[in-house]
Short mmCIF file of C-alpha atoms in Angstrom, two decimals:
data_model
loop_
_atom_site.label_atom_id
_atom_site.label_comp_id
_atom_site.label_asym_id
_atom_site.label_seq_id
_atom_site.Cartn_x
_atom_site.Cartn_y
_atom_site.Cartn_z
CA ILE A 1 77.22 -9.91 -5.26
CA GLN A 2 75.22 -10.27 -8.55
CA LEU A 3 75.87 -8.03 -11.52
CA THR A 4 73.11 -7.51 -14.00
CA GLN A 5 73.96 -5.96 -17.41
CA SER A 6 71.52 -4.36 -19.78
CA PRO A 7 70.96 -4.79 -22.54
CA SER A 8 72.20 -8.34 -23.22
CA SER A 9 72.61 -7.51 -26.89
CA LEU A 10 72.64 -4.28 -28.81
CA SER A 11 72.63 -3.41 -32.49
CA ALA A 12 74.32 -0.18 -33.48
CA SER A 13 76.00 1.69 -36.34
CA VAL A 14 79.38 3.26 -36.71
CA GLY A 15 79.38 6.64 -35.22
CA ASP A 16 76.55 5.92 -32.75
CA ARG A 17 76.80 6.76 -29.04
CA VAL A 18 76.12 3.61 -26.94
CA THR A 19 75.54 3.08 -23.29
CA ILE A 20 75.65 -0.22 -21.42
CA THR A 21 74.51 -0.37 -17.80
CA CYS A 22 75.50 -2.67 -14.95
CA ARG A 23 73.61 -2.94 -11.74
CA ALA A 24 75.01 -4.59 -8.54
CA SER A 25 72.84 -6.46 -6.04
CA GLN A 26 74.47 -4.56 -3.20
CA GLY A 27 76.80 -1.48 -2.97
CA ILE A 28 80.28 -1.98 -4.28
CA SER A 29 81.55 1.55 -3.94
CA SER A 30 83.59 2.29 -7.13
CA TYR A 31 85.18 -1.15 -7.39
CA LEU A 32 83.86 -1.89 -10.84
CA ALA A 33 85.68 -2.55 -14.05
CA TRP A 34 84.73 -2.97 -17.69
CA TYR A 35 86.22 -5.33 -20.20
CA GLN A 36 85.94 -5.88 -23.97
CA GLN A 37 86.30 -9.32 -25.46
CA LYS A 38 86.46 -10.39 -29.01
CA PRO A 39 86.03 -14.03 -30.20
CA GLY A 40 88.94 -16.25 -29.46
CA LYS A 41 90.72 -13.60 -27.39
CA ALA A 42 91.25 -12.84 -23.68
CA PRO A 43 89.28 -9.92 -22.17
CA ASN A 44 90.84 -6.49 -22.49
CA LEU A 45 90.51 -4.04 -19.57
CA LEU A 46 88.92 -0.77 -20.52
CA ILE A 47 87.89 0.88 -17.34
CA TYR A 48 88.76 0.37 -13.62
CA ALA A 49 87.57 2.05 -10.41
CA ALA A 50 84.29 2.76 -12.28
CA SER A 51 85.61 5.74 -14.21
CA THR A 52 89.46 5.46 -14.76
CA LEU A 53 90.55 4.80 -18.28
CA GLN A 54 93.11 2.07 -18.56
CA SER A 55 96.35 3.17 -20.33
CA GLY A 56 96.14 2.81 -24.14
CA VAL A 57 92.39 2.69 -24.26
CA PRO A 58 90.84 5.24 -26.54
CA SER A 59 89.18 8.22 -24.99
CA ARG A 60 85.77 7.42 -26.65
CA PHE A 61 85.33 4.97 -23.84
CA SER A 62 84.10 6.31 -20.52
CA GLY A 63 82.65 4.91 -17.32
CA SER A 64 80.57 6.25 -14.49
CA GLY A 65 78.67 5.35 -11.35
CA SER A 66 79.11 4.24 -7.90
CA GLY A 67 77.30 2.15 -5.28
CA THR A 68 75.02 -0.02 -7.31
CA ASP A 69 74.62 1.61 -10.71
CA PHE A 70 77.28 1.92 -13.32
CA THR A 71 77.46 2.76 -17.03
CA LEU A 72 79.91 2.23 -19.85
CA THR A 73 79.61 4.75 -22.71
CA ILE A 74 81.20 4.64 -26.11
CA SER A 75 80.84 8.12 -27.57
CA SER A 76 81.30 7.25 -31.28
CA LEU A 77 81.37 3.63 -32.22
CA GLN A 78 84.25 2.50 -34.41
CA PRO A 79 84.31 -0.68 -36.43
CA GLU A 80 86.78 -2.34 -34.01
CA ASP A 81 84.35 -1.73 -31.09
CA PHE A 82 81.94 -4.52 -32.09
CA ALA A 83 82.56 -7.11 -29.35
CA THR A 84 81.17 -8.36 -26.11
CA TYR A 85 81.36 -6.14 -23.01
CA TYR A 86 81.54 -7.37 -19.34
CA CYS A 87 81.36 -5.51 -16.14
CA HIS A 88 83.30 -7.05 -13.12
CA GLN A 89 83.15 -6.19 -9.46
CA VAL A 90 86.26 -6.50 -7.18
CA ASN A 91 84.78 -5.05 -4.08
CA SER A 92 84.90 -8.24 -2.14
CA TYR A 93 85.50 -11.89 -2.64
CA PRO A 94 83.85 -13.66 -4.46
CA ASN A 95 84.47 -11.32 -7.31
CA THR A 96 81.82 -11.60 -10.08
CA PHE A 97 81.12 -10.71 -13.67
CA GLY A 98 78.07 -9.48 -15.45
CA GLN A 99 76.50 -11.74 -17.98
CA GLY A 100 77.85 -9.70 -20.91
CA THR A 101 76.52 -7.38 -23.65
CA LYS A 102 76.96 -8.32 -27.20
CA LEU A 103 77.44 -5.29 -29.46
CA GLU A 104 76.70 -5.99 -33.04
CA ILE A 105 76.68 -4.03 -36.27
CA LYS A 106 73.30 -2.74 -37.39
CA GLU B 1 106.83 -7.62 -20.85
CA VAL B 2 104.25 -9.32 -18.65
CA GLN B 3 103.53 -12.92 -19.59
CA LEU B 4 101.15 -15.46 -18.14
CA VAL B 5 101.21 -19.02 -19.57
CA GLU B 6 98.63 -21.51 -18.40
CA SER B 7 99.14 -25.27 -18.68
CA GLY B 8 97.63 -28.51 -17.30
CA GLY B 9 94.34 -28.63 -19.11
CA GLY B 10 92.87 -31.56 -20.88
CA LEU B 11 90.21 -34.21 -20.87
CA VAL B 12 89.32 -35.57 -17.53
CA GLN B 13 86.51 -37.90 -16.26
CA PRO B 14 83.80 -36.57 -13.90
CA GLY B 15 84.86 -36.87 -10.26
CA ARG B 16 88.54 -36.80 -11.10
CA SER B 17 91.15 -34.26 -10.30
CA LEU B 18 93.26 -31.90 -12.35
CA ARG B 19 95.89 -29.29 -11.47
CA LEU B 20 96.38 -26.16 -13.56
CA SER B 21 99.50 -24.09 -13.55
CA CYS B 22 100.22 -20.62 -14.62
CA ALA B 23 103.91 -19.55 -15.23
CA THR B 24 104.45 -15.84 -14.94
CA SER B 25 107.22 -13.33 -15.89
CA GLY B 26 107.71 -9.59 -16.41
CA PHE B 27 106.51 -8.36 -13.05
CA THR B 28 107.31 -8.51 -9.35
CA PHE B 29 105.45 -11.67 -8.52
CA ASP B 30 104.90 -11.08 -4.77
CA GLU B 31 103.28 -7.61 -5.32
CA TYR B 32 100.32 -8.60 -7.27
CA ALA B 33 97.07 -10.49 -6.66
CA LEU B 34 96.29 -13.31 -9.16
CA ASN B 35 93.03 -14.84 -10.34
CA TRP B 36 91.58 -17.70 -12.19
CA VAL B 37 88.73 -16.90 -14.58
CA ARG B 38 86.91 -19.42 -16.78
CA GLN B 39 84.76 -19.29 -19.77
CA ALA B 40 82.61 -22.20 -20.98
CA PRO B 41 82.65 -22.44 -24.87
CA GLY B 42 80.23 -19.75 -26.17
CA LYS B 43 79.34 -18.44 -22.69
CA GLY B 44 80.26 -15.51 -20.39
CA LEU B 45 83.14 -14.96 -18.03
CA GLU B 46 83.08 -16.59 -14.61
CA TRP B 47 85.48 -15.50 -11.88
CA VAL B 48 86.70 -18.72 -10.19
CA SER B 49 89.25 -17.89 -7.50
CA GLY B 50 91.67 -15.04 -6.40
CA ILE B 51 94.69 -14.84 -4.12
CA THR B 52 96.54 -11.80 -2.86
CA GLY B 53 100.24 -11.20 -3.30
CA ASP B 54 101.09 -12.38 0.14
CA SER B 55 98.47 -15.17 0.11
CA SER B 56 96.73 -13.62 3.12
CA ASN B 57 93.38 -13.45 1.37
CA ILE B 58 91.86 -16.07 -0.81
CA GLY B 59 88.46 -16.21 -2.37
CA TYR B 60 86.33 -18.69 -4.34
CA ALA B 61 83.21 -18.55 -6.34
CA GLU B 62 80.35 -20.46 -4.77
CA SER B 63 80.31 -22.92 -7.64
CA VAL B 64 83.80 -24.23 -6.88
CA GLU B 65 84.10 -23.60 -3.09
CA GLY B 66 85.24 -26.75 -1.29
CA ARG B 67 86.36 -28.39 -4.55
CA PHE B 68 89.03 -26.09 -5.94
CA THR B 69 92.17 -24.74 -4.19
CA ILE B 70 94.27 -21.85 -5.37
CA SER B 71 97.88 -21.45 -4.38
CA ARG B 72 101.08 -19.56 -5.59
CA ASP B 73 104.80 -20.33 -5.37
CA SER B 74 107.03 -17.15 -5.15
CA ALA B 75 110.20 -19.14 -6.02
CA LYS B 76 108.71 -20.44 -9.14
CA LYS B 77 106.63 -17.37 -9.90
CA SER B 78 103.74 -19.48 -10.58
CA LEU B 79 100.04 -19.86 -9.67
CA TYR B 80 98.14 -23.08 -9.34
CA LEU B 81 94.54 -24.26 -9.28
CA GLN B 82 93.98 -27.71 -7.80
CA MET B 83 90.57 -28.93 -9.04
CA SER B 84 88.90 -31.98 -7.58
CA SER B 85 85.51 -33.68 -7.82
CA LEU B 86 85.23 -32.29 -11.43
CA ARG B 87 81.84 -31.91 -12.99
CA ALA B 88 80.71 -31.53 -16.57
CA GLU B 89 79.74 -27.90 -15.85
CA ASP B 90 83.51 -27.18 -14.97
CA THR B 91 84.20 -27.62 -18.71
CA ALA B 92 85.73 -24.29 -19.85
CA PHE B 93 88.78 -22.36 -20.83
CA TYR B 94 90.63 -21.43 -17.69
CA TYR B 95 92.45 -18.06 -17.73
CA CYS B 96 95.17 -16.95 -15.37
CA ALA B 97 94.86 -13.16 -14.73
CA LYS B 98 97.18 -10.71 -12.93
CA ALA B 99 95.47 -7.91 -10.96
CA ARG B 100 96.35 -4.36 -11.83
CA TYR B 101 98.28 -2.35 -9.21
CA CYS B 102 96.03 -0.12 -7.05
CA PRO B 103 97.84 1.29 -3.95
CA THR B 104 94.85 1.36 -1.60
CA ALA B 105 92.10 -0.68 -3.06
CA PRO B 106 91.31 -3.98 -4.81
CA CYS B 107 92.04 -3.90 -8.50
CA PRO B 108 90.76 -5.91 -11.50
CA PRO B 109 93.02 -8.03 -13.75
CA ASP B 110 94.98 -6.14 -16.47
CA TYR B 111 96.96 -9.01 -18.07
CA TRP B 112 95.46 -12.34 -19.01
CA GLY B 113 97.06 -15.64 -20.30
CA ARG B 114 95.69 -17.31 -23.42
CA GLY B 115 93.91 -19.84 -21.35
CA THR B 116 93.89 -23.71 -21.12
CA LEU B 117 90.96 -25.86 -21.99
CA VAL B 118 89.48 -28.31 -19.45
CA ILE B 119 86.97 -30.79 -20.72
CA VAL B 120 85.15 -32.85 -18.07
CA SER B 121 83.50 -35.86 -19.75
CA SER B 122 83.36 -39.67 -19.61
#
């Protein structure tokens, strides 16, 4: 199952609302997660089961979708949110990641 | 506290083999699926392999199928990745990652190690 994220990169300002999309090549129900990764660090789980917020993750992060189309929304960007974001499907082996979306400061 | 510590990385020649280990602590080992995920320097994440808690279900990425073997040892609370016929494109940081607990469905990793670097070069 291939995951295609868009956009591949994004410039935004603090306080902006940002949406990243992830499209699966076939239906994956709600078995999709979103990760944030900063340089030199392991990925950090933000959302699992498409829309469930991982414990400790700020509520400005939200996820939606099912089947083949998913979105990650950050309601009001904070300085610490500038990072690379990945979607990840666990519907079936082999699991796969999207190619990533790099979120940069405008 | 959940901890995952990878070891076994290093410089290896193309065509040779290498075994990665991941020592775990802080959770009930047999209850969680474990994964290997890699990341080439400056590139994106690539899921490599996964194994369920009871080892009944194992999966591999197409890029490593037939060359890599995942296994786990309950007594040692450790995860392994045996890599053979290594290629330059296998060069990457290899992360060990524990799946989150989801009662009735597959779940993604919620804890990750710091990674171990594998460089395949002559």
